CSV table of C-alpha atoms and ligand atoms in Angstrom, one decimal:
chain,number,residue,atom,x,y,z
A,15,MET,CA,295.8,19.5,136.9
A,16,LEU,CA,292.5,17.7,137.0
A,17,CYS,CA,291.7,19.5,140.2
A,18,MET,CA,292.3,22.9,138.6
A,19,ILE,CA,290.1,22.2,135.6
A,20,LEU,CA,287.3,21.1,137.9
A,21,LEU,CA,287.7,24.2,140.0
A,22,SER,CA,287.7,26.6,137.1
A,23,SER,CA,284.7,25.0,135.5
A,24,CYS,CA,282.9,25.3,138.8
A,25,ARG,CA,283.7,28.9,139.0
A,26,HIS,CA,282.3,29.6,135.6
A,27,ARG,CA,279.0,27.9,136.2
A,28,LYS,CA,276.3,30.5,136.7
A,29,GLU,CA,273.6,30.2,139.4
A,30,PRO,CA,270.2,29.1,138.1
A,31,VAL,CA,267.8,32.0,138.0
A,32,LEU,CA,264.0,31.9,138.2
A,33,ILE,CA,262.4,32.4,134.8
A,34,LYS,CA,258.6,32.7,134.1
A,35,ILE,CA,257.0,32.6,130.7
A,36,GLY,CA,253.3,32.4,129.7
A,37,GLY,CA,250.8,32.9,127.0
A,38,GLU,CA,247.6,31.5,125.5
A,39,THR,CA,246.9,28.1,124.0
A,40,GLN,CA,243.9,25.8,123.5
A,41,GLY,CA,241.4,28.5,124.6
A,42,THR,CA,243.2,28.9,127.9
A,43,TYR,CA,246.4,30.1,129.5
A,44,TYR,CA,249.8,28.5,129.9
A,45,ALA,CA,252.3,29.4,132.6
A,46,ILE,CA,255.8,27.9,132.9
A,47,THR,CA,258.2,28.6,135.8
A,48,TYR,CA,261.7,27.2,135.7
A,49,TYR,CA,265.2,27.6,137.1
A,50,HIS,CA,268.0,27.8,134.6
A,51,ASP,CA,271.4,29.5,134.1
A,52,ASP,CA,270.5,30.6,130.6
A,53,SER,CA,267.8,33.3,130.4
A,54,THR,CA,267.2,33.1,126.6
A,55,ASN,CA,263.6,33.8,126.0
A,56,LEU,CA,262.0,30.4,125.2
A,57,GLN,CA,258.4,31.8,124.7
A,58,PRO,CA,258.6,32.0,120.9
A,59,SER,CA,259.7,28.3,120.7
A,60,VAL,CA,257.0,27.2,123.2
A,61,ASP,CA,254.3,29.2,121.3
A,62,SER,CA,255.3,27.5,118.0
A,63,LEU,CA,255.4,24.1,119.7
A,64,LEU,CA,251.9,24.6,121.1
A,65,ARG,CA,250.7,25.8,117.7
A,66,ARG,CA,252.0,22.7,116.1
A,67,PHE,CA,250.3,20.7,118.8
A,68,ASP,CA,247.0,22.4,117.9
A,69,SER,CA,247.5,21.6,114.3
A,70,THR,CA,247.4,18.0,115.3
A,71,ALA,CA,244.9,17.7,118.2
A,72,SER,CA,242.5,20.7,118.1
A,73,THR,CA,238.9,20.0,117.0
A,74,TYR,CA,238.6,23.8,116.8
A,75,LYS,CA,241.0,24.0,113.8
A,76,PRO,CA,239.3,22.8,110.6
A,77,ASN,CA,242.6,21.7,109.1
A,78,SER,CA,244.1,19.9,112.1
A,79,ILE,CA,244.8,16.2,111.8
A,80,ILE,CA,241.9,15.3,114.1
A,81,SER,CA,239.4,17.5,112.2
A,82,ARG,CA,240.5,15.9,108.9
A,83,MET,CA,240.2,12.5,110.4
A,84,ASN,CA,236.7,13.4,111.6
A,85,ASN,CA,235.8,14.6,108.1
A,86,ASN,CA,237.1,11.4,106.6
A,87,ASP,CA,239.9,13.1,104.5
A,88,PRO,CA,241.5,10.1,102.8
A,89,THR,CA,244.9,11.8,102.5
A,90,VAL,CA,245.4,12.5,106.3
A,91,LYS,CA,247.8,10.5,108.4
A,92,ALA,CA,248.4,10.4,112.1
A,93,ASP,CA,251.6,12.0,113.4
A,94,GLU,CA,253.5,11.0,116.5
A,95,MET,CA,251.4,13.3,118.8
A,96,PHE,CA,248.1,12.1,117.4
A,97,SER,CA,249.2,8.5,117.9
A,98,VAL,CA,250.4,8.9,121.5
A,99,ILE,CA,247.0,10.6,122.4
A,100,PHE,CA,245.1,7.9,120.6
A,101,GLN,CA,246.9,5.1,122.4
A,102,LYS,CA,246.5,6.7,125.8
A,103,ALA,CA,242.8,7.3,125.2
A,104,MET,CA,242.3,3.6,124.3
A,105,GLU,CA,244.3,2.5,127.3
A,106,VAL,CA,242.2,4.6,129.8
A,107,SER,CA,238.9,3.6,128.0
A,108,GLU,CA,239.8,0.0,128.5
A,109,LYS,CA,240.8,0.5,132.2
A,110,THR,CA,237.7,2.5,133.0
A,111,ALA,CA,235.2,0.4,131.2
A,112,GLY,CA,234.5,3.2,128.8
A,113,ALA,CA,233.9,6.0,131.3
A,114,PHE,CA,236.6,7.8,129.3
A,115,ASP,CA,235.8,7.6,125.6
A,116,ILE,CA,237.0,9.9,122.8
A,117,THR,CA,234.2,8.8,120.5
A,118,VAL,CA,231.8,11.1,122.4
A,119,GLY,CA,232.4,13.7,119.7
A,120,PRO,CA,228.8,13.7,118.2
A,121,LEU,CA,227.3,13.9,121.7
A,122,VAL,CA,229.6,16.7,122.7
A,123,SER,CA,228.5,18.7,119.6
A,124,ALA,CA,224.8,17.9,120.1
A,125,TRP,CA,224.9,18.9,123.7
A,126,GLY,CA,226.4,22.2,122.6
A,127,PHE,CA,230.0,21.9,123.8
A,128,GLY,CA,231.6,21.8,120.4
A,129,LEU,CA,231.9,24.3,117.5
A,130,VAL,CA,228.3,24.2,116.4
A,131,ASN,CA,225.2,25.5,118.3
A,132,ARG,CA,223.4,23.2,120.6
A,133,VAL,CA,220.3,21.5,119.3
A,134,LYS,CA,217.2,21.0,121.4
A,135,MET,CA,218.1,17.6,122.9
A,136,ASN,CA,215.7,14.7,123.5
A,137,GLN,CA,216.0,11.0,124.0
A,138,HIS,CA,215.3,10.4,120.3
A,139,ILE,CA,218.4,12.4,119.3
A,140,VAL,CA,220.5,10.7,122.0
A,141,ASP,CA,219.3,7.3,120.7
A,142,SER,CA,220.2,8.2,117.2
A,143,LEU,CA,223.8,9.2,118.2
A,144,MET,CA,224.6,6.4,120.5
A,145,PRO,CA,225.5,3.9,117.7
A,146,LEU,CA,228.3,6.3,116.8
A,147,VAL,CA,229.8,6.1,120.4
A,148,GLY,CA,232.1,3.5,121.6
A,149,TYR,CA,235.9,3.3,121.7
A,150,HIS,CA,235.8,-0.2,120.2
A,151,LYS,CA,234.5,1.4,117.0
A,152,VAL,CA,237.7,3.1,116.1
A,153,MET,CA,241.3,2.0,115.6
A,154,LEU,CA,244.5,3.4,114.3
A,155,ASP,CA,246.1,1.3,111.6
A,156,ASN,CA,249.3,2.4,110.0
A,157,GLY,CA,248.4,6.1,110.7
A,158,LYS,CA,244.9,5.7,109.3
A,159,LEU,CA,241.9,6.1,111.6
A,160,ILE,CA,239.5,3.2,110.9
A,161,LYS,CA,235.9,3.8,111.9
A,162,THR,CA,233.0,1.4,111.8
A,163,ASP,CA,230.8,4.3,110.7
A,164,PRO,CA,232.0,7.4,108.8
A,165,ARG,CA,229.9,9.6,111.0
A,166,ILE,CA,232.0,8.8,114.1
A,167,ARG,CA,233.9,11.8,115.4
A,168,ILE,CA,236.7,11.7,118.0
A,169,ASP,CA,237.3,14.4,120.5
A,170,TYR,CA,240.7,14.9,122.2
A,171,ASN,CA,239.7,17.8,124.4
A,172,ALA,CA,239.7,15.8,127.6
A,173,ILE,CA,243.3,14.8,127.2
A,174,ALA,CA,244.9,17.4,124.9
A,175,GLN,CA,245.8,19.9,127.6
A,176,GLY,CA,247.5,17.2,129.7
A,177,TYR,CA,249.5,15.9,126.8
A,178,ALA,CA,250.5,19.4,125.7
A,179,VAL,CA,252.0,19.7,129.2
A,180,ASP,CA,254.1,16.6,128.6
A,181,VAL,CA,255.1,17.8,125.1
A,182,VAL,CA,256.3,21.1,126.6
A,183,ALA,CA,258.1,19.2,129.3
A,184,GLY,CA,260.0,17.2,126.6
A,185,PHE,CA,261.0,20.5,125.1
A,186,LEU,CA,262.3,21.9,128.4
A,187,ASP,CA,264.2,18.7,129.0
A,188,SER,CA,265.8,19.0,125.5
A,189,LYS,CA,267.1,22.5,126.6
A,190,GLY,CA,268.8,21.0,129.6
A,191,ILE,CA,266.3,22.6,132.0
A,192,GLN,CA,266.3,20.6,135.2
A,193,SER,CA,263.7,22.1,137.4
A,194,TYR,CA,260.3,23.4,136.2
A,195,LEU,CA,256.6,23.7,136.7
A,196,ILE,CA,254.3,23.7,133.6
A,197,ASP,CA,250.6,24.7,133.9
A,198,ILE,CA,248.3,24.6,130.9
A,199,GLY,CA,244.8,25.6,132.0
A,200,GLY,CA,245.1,23.9,135.4
A,201,GLU,CA,246.9,20.7,134.1
A,202,VAL,CA,250.2,20.8,135.8
A,203,LEU,CA,253.6,18.9,135.8
A,204,ALA,CA,256.3,19.5,138.4
A,205,ARG,CA,259.8,18.4,137.5
A,206,ARG,CA,262.3,17.9,140.3
A,207,THR,CA,262.4,20.5,143.1
A,208,LYS,CA,263.3,24.2,143.4
A,209,PRO,CA,267.0,24.7,143.7
A,210,GLY,CA,266.9,24.7,147.6
A,211,GLY,CA,265.2,21.3,147.6
A,212,GLU,CA,261.7,22.6,148.2
A,213,LYS,CA,258.9,20.9,146.3
A,214,TRP,CA,256.6,22.8,143.9
A,215,SER,CA,253.3,23.8,145.3
A,216,VAL,CA,250.0,23.6,143.3
A,217,ALA,CA,246.6,24.8,144.5
A,218,ILE,CA,243.4,22.9,144.0
A,219,GLU,CA,240.6,25.4,143.5
A,220,MET,CA,237.5,25.5,145.6
A,221,PRO,CA,234.4,24.9,143.4
A,222,THR,CA,232.3,28.0,143.1
A,223,LYS,CA,228.5,28.5,142.8
A,224,THR,CA,228.7,30.3,139.5
A,225,ALA,CA,231.2,30.0,136.8
A,226,ASP,CA,232.6,33.6,137.3
A,227,ASP,CA,233.0,33.6,141.1
A,228,PRO,CA,236.5,34.6,142.2
A,229,ARG,CA,238.9,31.8,142.7
A,230,LYS,CA,239.6,30.5,146.2
A,231,ILE,CA,242.0,27.7,147.3
A,232,GLN,CA,240.7,24.4,148.6
A,233,ALA,CA,244.0,22.7,149.2
A,234,VAL,CA,247.7,22.9,148.3
A,235,VAL,CA,249.5,20.0,146.9
A,236,MET,CA,253.3,19.6,147.1
A,237,LEU,CA,254.8,17.9,144.0
A,238,GLN,CA,258.1,16.6,142.7
A,239,ASP,CA,258.3,14.6,139.4
A,240,MET,CA,254.5,14.4,139.4
A,241,ALA,CA,251.6,15.7,137.3
A,242,ILE,CA,248.2,16.7,138.6
A,243,SER,CA,245.0,17.3,136.6
A,244,THR,CA,241.7,18.6,137.7
A,245,SER,CA,238.3,18.1,136.0
A,246,GLY,CA,235.3,20.1,137.2
A,247,SER,CA,231.6,20.5,136.7
A,248,TYR,CA,231.4,24.1,138.0
A,249,ARG,CA,233.0,26.2,135.3
A,250,LYS,CA,232.1,24.7,131.9
A,251,PHE,CA,228.3,24.1,131.9
A,252,TYR,CA,225.1,25.7,131.0
A,253,GLU,CA,221.7,25.9,132.7
A,254,GLU,CA,218.3,25.3,131.1
A,255,ASN,CA,215.1,25.2,133.1
A,256,GLY,CA,217.1,25.0,136.3
A,257,VAL,CA,219.1,22.0,135.2
A,258,ARG,CA,222.9,22.2,135.0
A,259,TYR,CA,224.5,20.5,132.0
A,260,SER,CA,228.2,19.8,132.4
A,261,HIS,CA,230.6,19.4,129.5
A,262,THR,CA,231.5,15.9,130.6
A,263,ILE,CA,229.4,13.3,128.9
A,264,ASP,CA,228.6,9.9,130.3
A,265,PRO,CA,229.3,7.7,127.2
A,266,SER,CA,227.1,4.9,128.5
A,267,LYS,CA,224.0,7.1,128.7
A,268,GLY,CA,224.7,9.8,126.2
A,269,TYR,CA,223.9,12.5,128.7
A,270,PRO,CA,226.0,15.1,130.5
A,271,VAL,CA,227.0,13.8,133.9
A,272,LYS,CA,224.5,14.9,136.6
A,273,HIS,CA,225.8,13.9,140.0
A,274,THR,CA,227.1,15.6,143.1
A,275,THR,CA,230.8,15.6,142.2
A,276,LEU,CA,232.1,19.1,141.7
A,277,SER,CA,235.7,18.4,140.9
A,278,VAL,CA,238.3,15.6,140.7
A,279,SER,CA,242.0,15.9,140.9
A,280,VAL,CA,244.3,13.0,139.8
A,281,LEU,CA,248.0,12.5,140.4
A,282,ALA,CA,250.1,10.6,137.9
A,283,LYS,CA,253.7,10.5,136.6
A,284,ASP,CA,252.7,12.2,133.4
A,285,CYS,CA,250.1,14.7,132.7
A,286,ILE,CA,248.3,12.9,129.8
A,287,THR,CA,247.4,10.0,132.2
A,288,ALA,CA,246.3,12.4,135.0
A,289,ASP,CA,244.1,14.3,132.5
A,290,ALA,CA,242.4,11.2,131.1
A,291,TYR,CA,241.7,9.8,134.6
A,292,ALA,CA,240.4,13.1,135.9
A,293,THR,CA,237.7,13.1,133.1
A,294,ALA,CA,237.0,9.4,133.7
A,295,PHE,CA,236.4,10.0,137.5
A,296,MET,CA,234.2,12.9,136.7
A,297,VAL,CA,232.1,10.5,134.7
A,298,MET,CA,232.1,7.9,137.5
A,299,GLY,CA,231.4,10.4,140.3
A,300,VAL,CA,232.5,10.0,143.9
A,301,ASP,CA,230.5,6.9,144.8
A,302,LYS,CA,231.5,4.8,141.8
A,303,GLY,CA,234.9,6.4,141.9
A,304,LYS,CA,235.5,5.1,145.5
A,305,GLU,CA,234.6,1.6,144.4
A,306,TYR,CA,236.9,1.9,141.4
A,307,LEU,CA,239.8,3.1,143.7
A,308,LYS,CA,239.4,0.0,145.9
A,309,LYS,CA,240.3,-2.1,142.9
A,310,HIS,CA,242.9,0.3,141.6
A,311,PRO,CA,244.9,1.3,144.7
A,312,LYS,CA,247.8,2.8,142.7
A,313,LEU,CA,245.7,5.8,141.6
A,314,ASP,CA,245.7,8.9,143.8
A,315,VAL,CA,242.6,11.1,143.6
A,316,TYR,CA,241.0,14.0,145.4
A,317,PHE,CA,237.2,14.5,145.1
A,318,ILE,CA,235.2,17.5,146.0
A,319,TYR,CA,231.5,16.8,146.1
A,320,THR,CA,228.2,18.1,147.5
A,321,ALA,CA,227.0,16.1,150.6
A,322,PRO,CA,223.3,15.2,151.0
A,323,ASP,CA,222.9,18.1,153.4
A,324,GLY,CA,224.2,20.5,150.7
A,325,SER,CA,227.6,21.1,152.3
A,326,MET,CA,230.8,20.7,150.4
A,327,ASN,CA,232.8,17.6,151.2
A,328,THR,CA,236.0,16.0,150.2
A,329,TYR,CA,237.3,12.4,149.7
A,330,TYR,CA,240.9,11.6,149.0
A,331,THR,CA,243.1,8.6,148.9
A,332,LYS,CA,245.9,7.9,151.4
A,333,GLY,CA,248.5,8.4,148.7
A,334,PHE,CA,247.0,11.8,147.8
A,335,ARG,CA,247.0,12.8,151.5
A,336,LYS,CA,250.8,12.5,151.6
A,337,HIS,CA,251.0,15.3,149.0
A,338,LEU,CA,248.7,17.7,150.9
A,339,ARG,CA,250.4,20.7,152.6
A,340,ASN,CA,249.6,20.9,156.4
A,341,ASP,CA,247.7,17.6,156.3
A,342,LYS,CA,249.9,14.8,157.5
Y,405,LIG,P1,238.0,20.0,132.3
Y,405,LIG,O1,239.3,19.7,132.8
Y,405,LIG,O2,237.9,21.4,131.8
Y,405,LIG,O3,236.8,19.8,133.3
Y,405,LIG,P2,238.0,17.6,130.8
Y,405,LIG,O4,239.5,17.3,130.8
Y,405,LIG,O5,237.2,16.7,131.7
Y,405,LIG,O6,237.7,19.1,131.1
Y,405,LIG,O7,237.5,17.5,129.3
Y,405,LIG,C1,236.2,17.8,128.9
Y,405,LIG,C2,236.0,17.7,127.4
Y,405,LIG,O8,236.3,16.4,127.0
Y,405,LIG,C3,234.6,18.0,127.0
Y,405,LIG,O9,234.5,19.4,126.6
Y,405,LIG,C4,234.5,17.1,125.8
Y,405,LIG,O10,235.0,17.7,124.6
Y,405,LIG,C5,235.3,15.9,126.1
Y,405,LIG,N1,234.6,14.8,126.8
Y,405,LIG,C6,233.4,14.9,127.4
Y,405,LIG,N2,233.1,13.8,128.0
Y,405,LIG,C7,234.1,12.9,127.8
Y,405,LIG,C8,234.3,11.5,128.1
Y,405,LIG,N3,233.5,10.8,128.8
Y,405,LIG,N4,235.5,10.9,127.6
Y,405,LIG,C9,236.3,11.6,126.9
Y,405,LIG,N5,236.2,12.9,126.5
Y,405,LIG,C10,235.1,13.6,127.0
Y,406,LIG,MG1,240.6,15.6,131.3
């Protein structure tokens, strides 16, 4: 009897089919690939989840929780997503001696990477903003953001895409989806393998000379239950008097980073962690990054940088190498 029930339930189970959905969020694209036996269109639910996410974490939405916190609205309270991002931000700031720091908000705006137009920057302006920067100057207490100065503004943009990936992953898990790849603007999480046991493959882009050059592949990474995030200096920047200003700010100096590192890809179990460290390594650059990795051997990182002779070079950890296709 038991045998018969098992057999019939087996016969009724449908084969998982490949489903792809995609759209726009956080000023970029999202693309989700998954295998499931139910082909109900999940796009409307994902879109509304991502809109809800923006209403918490987007500094581009004036009524988001983060914007209201920045504007010192006394009635605003952190929700679960706000708090998770805050805690991860503080953890990575602590572990990277402040290379990652969400209090860069006023600097990001002044350097022209926020909503308002860039001002003509000089050391005097940087000096006047530096007292507002420092992760020790903010804390979350019972859902309230406590600041040592009301002019402090926090910025989740280095970590929000990564966490949005994790939030979408939680949603797909809740739908019983076993095998998926989520990509939000290049921040990626791969869950399990494809039905045949093959790992998911994700490309690391080759840095380009100008922001609009066509995309080429630098390396292919094979992933299973792993997230990867890449931060780069070659797409979001502006040039003034021949100097390239990247949108990553060194919180210790108050200036956009200006070293030879072109991109950094970081592996982690969840995408929020990968995203935060990718930004932190972009601040450190390849030389300081290598030193840091000696002391933190659990992190797996792939740097692309310009060598002294002007050629493009790579440095990656042993653990990262294991994930590279055709590179054993
Ligand atoms: P990308 O992956 O596009 O290179 P990042 O994940 O590195 O981007 O995030 C860059 C954004 O994060 C900037 O536009 C700015 O809003 C914010 N940011 C810049 N510098 C820092 C920093 N040192 N720590 C935390 N956030 C930063
Ligand atoms: Mg980041």
